Amino acid sequence: MTHILPLIGLAAGDATNPAKTGAKFANLASVANLAGVAERAIVPHAVCIPADAFTDALGPAREAALDDLFHELAATAGNELINLDARLSAILESLTLPSTLWKALAGWCAGSGPWAVRSSSLVEDGTAHSHAGLYESFLHLTTLADVAAAVTACWASFYSPRAVLARLRAGDTDPSPRIAVIVQHMVDADLAGVAFTQDDRTLVDATVGTGEHLVSGLTTAHRYDIADQASPPPPYDQIASLAGELRTHLGHEVDIEWAWQPSGLRLLQVRPVTAALSVTEHAGPLFAAASLYYSEQLPEGIALGDCAEVYLSVTTKRTPAFRLATRHGVTVDDGWLITLNGSGLQEPGLRPPWWDQLSGAVIVDLGPAARQNILAATDLATFLDTVLNLTGAPHTQHTLLLRPFIRGISGAVTRANADGTTTMEHSPDGLLAINRGLTSPASHILPAIDDAGSWTDLKVPGPWTVDDLRKVAGFTDTLTKLYPGTYLEWVHDNGTPHFLDYSTNETSIVSSERGSTLSVGMARGPLLVLPDDEALTRLSIAPIVSISGDADVPESRYITELLSRIAELPEPPILYASRPYVILSRLIGHVAGFVFAGGSDLCHLAILLREDHVPAVVADLPVEAGDGHLAVIGNGRLHVTAPIHI
């Protein structure tokens, strides 16, 4: 069993090692014994529970579960944030202090309280990212049980959705537990706040009582610019002097948290001033919004930030097509580019009327590391508060893309054919299920627009009407003339077809009836039967594979393991799956061909297979067939013979 390290005091040799104690405690320890600081007892008595103790408390099983979850988050472009809180809570359930750590704390807390318990994460208070306000702090604790509970809560806060998302957006996908915890004598302050240096200035923010509400943005501070006062009054003269002393010792601008009581000044934290620790006035309430597809220029207050790449990819493609659809009387659904902060979200006068009228489901993009989270509109404010820490850091601004998720009662994909007709695949399972290969849609051929007789005799699949289908076919023809090889995506909602998106591909299509071809060509190889697995659905729903290219995310473990299995075969196999899951496109180049129990001409995988000339058919798997049988596909058929050695 791993040995749990003892508590580390401010004067211990390891105290200033941020890899063990985190930057917050290491910085505090580095200045606690400075001449002039130690003699004034400026730093309250404190110990650190090193980060290794959290690793011991988690144990191998929890670490493995966290590793799997973080890998999935990275591999699916943060598509599962809506379920993240529950999944993390399940992993961390029943987390407790190991007995040796409990005994060590009992000895240290044997004296008089109260105590404060604060996180000291190994990834906060750095020179690149502060991650300020993401991890928990607890004040005025009077019993050992309260201290122990606060320690486990600080540990758990490392895996809160807001902290995980902040690290993902900073490019940190490491699941390892990297957080130490500080236990410190509580300072019952008359006055408290923060101070930070810049060039020849020291700015001091102060509030009555403890400073936790001030640093979290819940209390308005009184600000003093010491550079403007030749002789600042006490205690601001002492605060400015201490900040300057620490800046000289550490060699960089500093941001400190302080407390003052009649017995003197106390230093609670010291850290470098980073880009996230601005010396400008706190931003006021902010809520700025712009149309995604119809804004000629972005209004004041909008900052693309982490959403720049997503915003440009979405609008560059869709804006011309959406505006064309509007001119042709085709229904489209706009979205919004929003920059806000927590205080702005709470300000009714700043929120646009449509925000409070949102209903149904919405799609939220927070940047490349957190794409296409689908959730109920009624849960939107709570979701944003959870993952963006809007309450804890109400002045920090964030940018997001928000779009309505129109599932409708039927989804469809259309494509114009060379003879003037239109192929339409539709399913009550919805558009997402068609695109991602999660359903086997019905197929219809819509007549040429000028073929009045055929339109009169057309058997119309509900809920679509003849007028709906004429509009769909007409706009499919219009857009295809601009973008040859276009696949248009639709949903039918509230009695109206909505045009949602399009993709382009130059390869011709064929019928997808049972026993038919999805992608032409002949192929042979050992049969490899792929059982249905929940991972196939999760990975196919995530926004990581599209016709226009794959997202820049790590390969999923599911696909990595499958590729390893394929590599061990004597020759590329014929892979059999129940559906054309889009994630299976990762196997292109590694298999000879595909067979599916159900298929769709217009799903993303079928389009990609035709583009790469990979043979694929829709066919039943003979009862006696299994792994190792020799499989041959071609002309819409699957032929299986005796097993070959694999």
Phi, psi and omega in degrees: 000140181294135179285129178279126183292149177289170174297143182252120179276169182298332183262001182290157182298325182275356187300325184266012178266102184295341177290342178255318189251356184080156184295327184297311180286321181299317178297318181296317180294326183293337181251350186297328185255014176296145174301130181094337176265310181297317184292337178267000181051044184290324182269120179299150181304132185207156171227161180240133168271110188294161184300328180300333180295326178292320177302315179297319182292325180294310183083162185299322184295314179294320178300319180295319179295320177295321179299316179296316182295316181293323178297319179294319178302315180292319185287341180250018177056040176063032185282348186249026181299329182297333180258003189294318184301312182295321182290321177292319179299321180296321180292321186271002181303139177067021175294127181224168176284134171301151186300322181294324178289321177302315181296321179296318178294321180300320178293318183289325182273010183295336178282191184283143173267200358280175183233158171244140178239123183229148175287153172220073184294147178286352182245008177250167179058031176270181181279343181259317182225130179274326186051032183295141175080003183274336187246155194282154170221147181224135185240162172058042178275133188244350181232159177298322179298321178295319179296315180298317179296323179293323178297312180295326178292322175297317176303309184298330181295340176296334180249024172289150180306321182293322180288319179298315180296319179300319179289320178299318181291338176270005179085013183259107179251014181288121181276354188295147181285112185233070179211126171263170182226135179260131171245122191222146173301133182286135176261114178276087192274148169275330182214142181207166179168203180232159174214143177217149184259151174203117183053242183257021183243154167229123179255132183239127172252133185223149175216159178285137180087202181287160187264006185297319180292331179292310184289338177274355178086007183272351180229137177281134184266158165265125185253138179233127176261103187295333180296335181275355183236117181295322180228082182295147181286159174295147359269010186293333175294320178292321181295313180297320179297316179296316180300318179294321178298317181289324177298318179296317182292316186275340177082019177205166176298144185235153172238122183238152168252133186226161174221147181229135174222165184308333180283349176140180182276142177234139178258120183260324181208154172214136181208163178288150172283119179249181178299334181276355182243074187284149177266005177279169178299148176303140176294146175279186178303136185225127171207100179241135183222149178218150175298138178292318192248351186235009178277125177284329175208154183282136181287167177299139179103340179279127175232119186297320176052227182294345184268004185303311183296315181294316181300313182294321181293322181288312187282324180301322182280312193272331187305310180298320181292321180293319179293323176296317179300317180300319179295334180264011176075019179265134183286129173231161182241119181284165173230189185224143167259124189232133167242125184212169166228174186298320180291328177292322179295332180272000183260102184304326182291340180269331182290132177292154183305324184294335181299314182281354179255004179299139178217175181069222181242156180227160175248130182241127172247128179248005181135178183301333181271358182210085187251144165050052171279122182257126182208165177293140180301328179293341179263000189298311183298318179295318179300313181295320178297320183292311187272340181252358178058046184293326179285317182291328179227074190289348181259354179283130182269148180223150176241140180214158171256132181233126180226147174291140174260105183262098180281319180068187179255000175199138174250155181208153172232135181235155175210136178283138178258161185297332182273010178093349178278174179230126174276132179229123172251135185216154182203140173292347177287348175104165183295317181301319180295323178294308184301318187270005176074028184262002179210165175250098187284160171281154183237137176228149172252116179272139184294165172300150186302322183271006180268078187300320182297317181293325177294323179296321184271359187293131173275117189264125177282128177294152003272010184288144175252169178300317179297320177302311186290326176296320178294318179297313181295320181296316181286330175299317178295318181297311183290327180293328177295329177277320183232089181303144179077030186272139171250123182257143183246135187223156164225150177255117185218133179052042175076012185223136172284132178249128174276123186253320187190176177209159174223157181238143178201135187271352187282137180290161182245166179223175181295147180244027177291159183304138183073038184223180188260133169265324179217124189291158177130164178249146178206152176220156178167174177293137180288134175233109184270124182260110178295152174297140182215142180302329180298326179299317179292313182300314183289330180282329178287326182298148184279061184244348178228130175215171180296328184276352179147163182266149176291151180276079181228160178296152177292140179291153178295327179300311181290322179300314179294322179293320178296323177295319179296319180294322182296336180279348181284153182292337177206161180303135185271169164266117185265131179250128177222157182292328183219161177277068178302132186294332180296340179292351175299338177296344181268354179300131185097349181243347179236157181280330182184174182233148170229135180234145177291327176221149185217170178216127177300326192255006174288161186299320182294318179300320179296316180293323179295318179294322180297323181262007176058045177259118182300139179206139180225161171257121183200156175282145175272121178305146185303320185279354185279147178197186180307133176098342173295150176281124182245138176230129178237149179165152180054036176075015185231154174245128177242131182235132178239191185303156181299149170249159183287126177229000000 
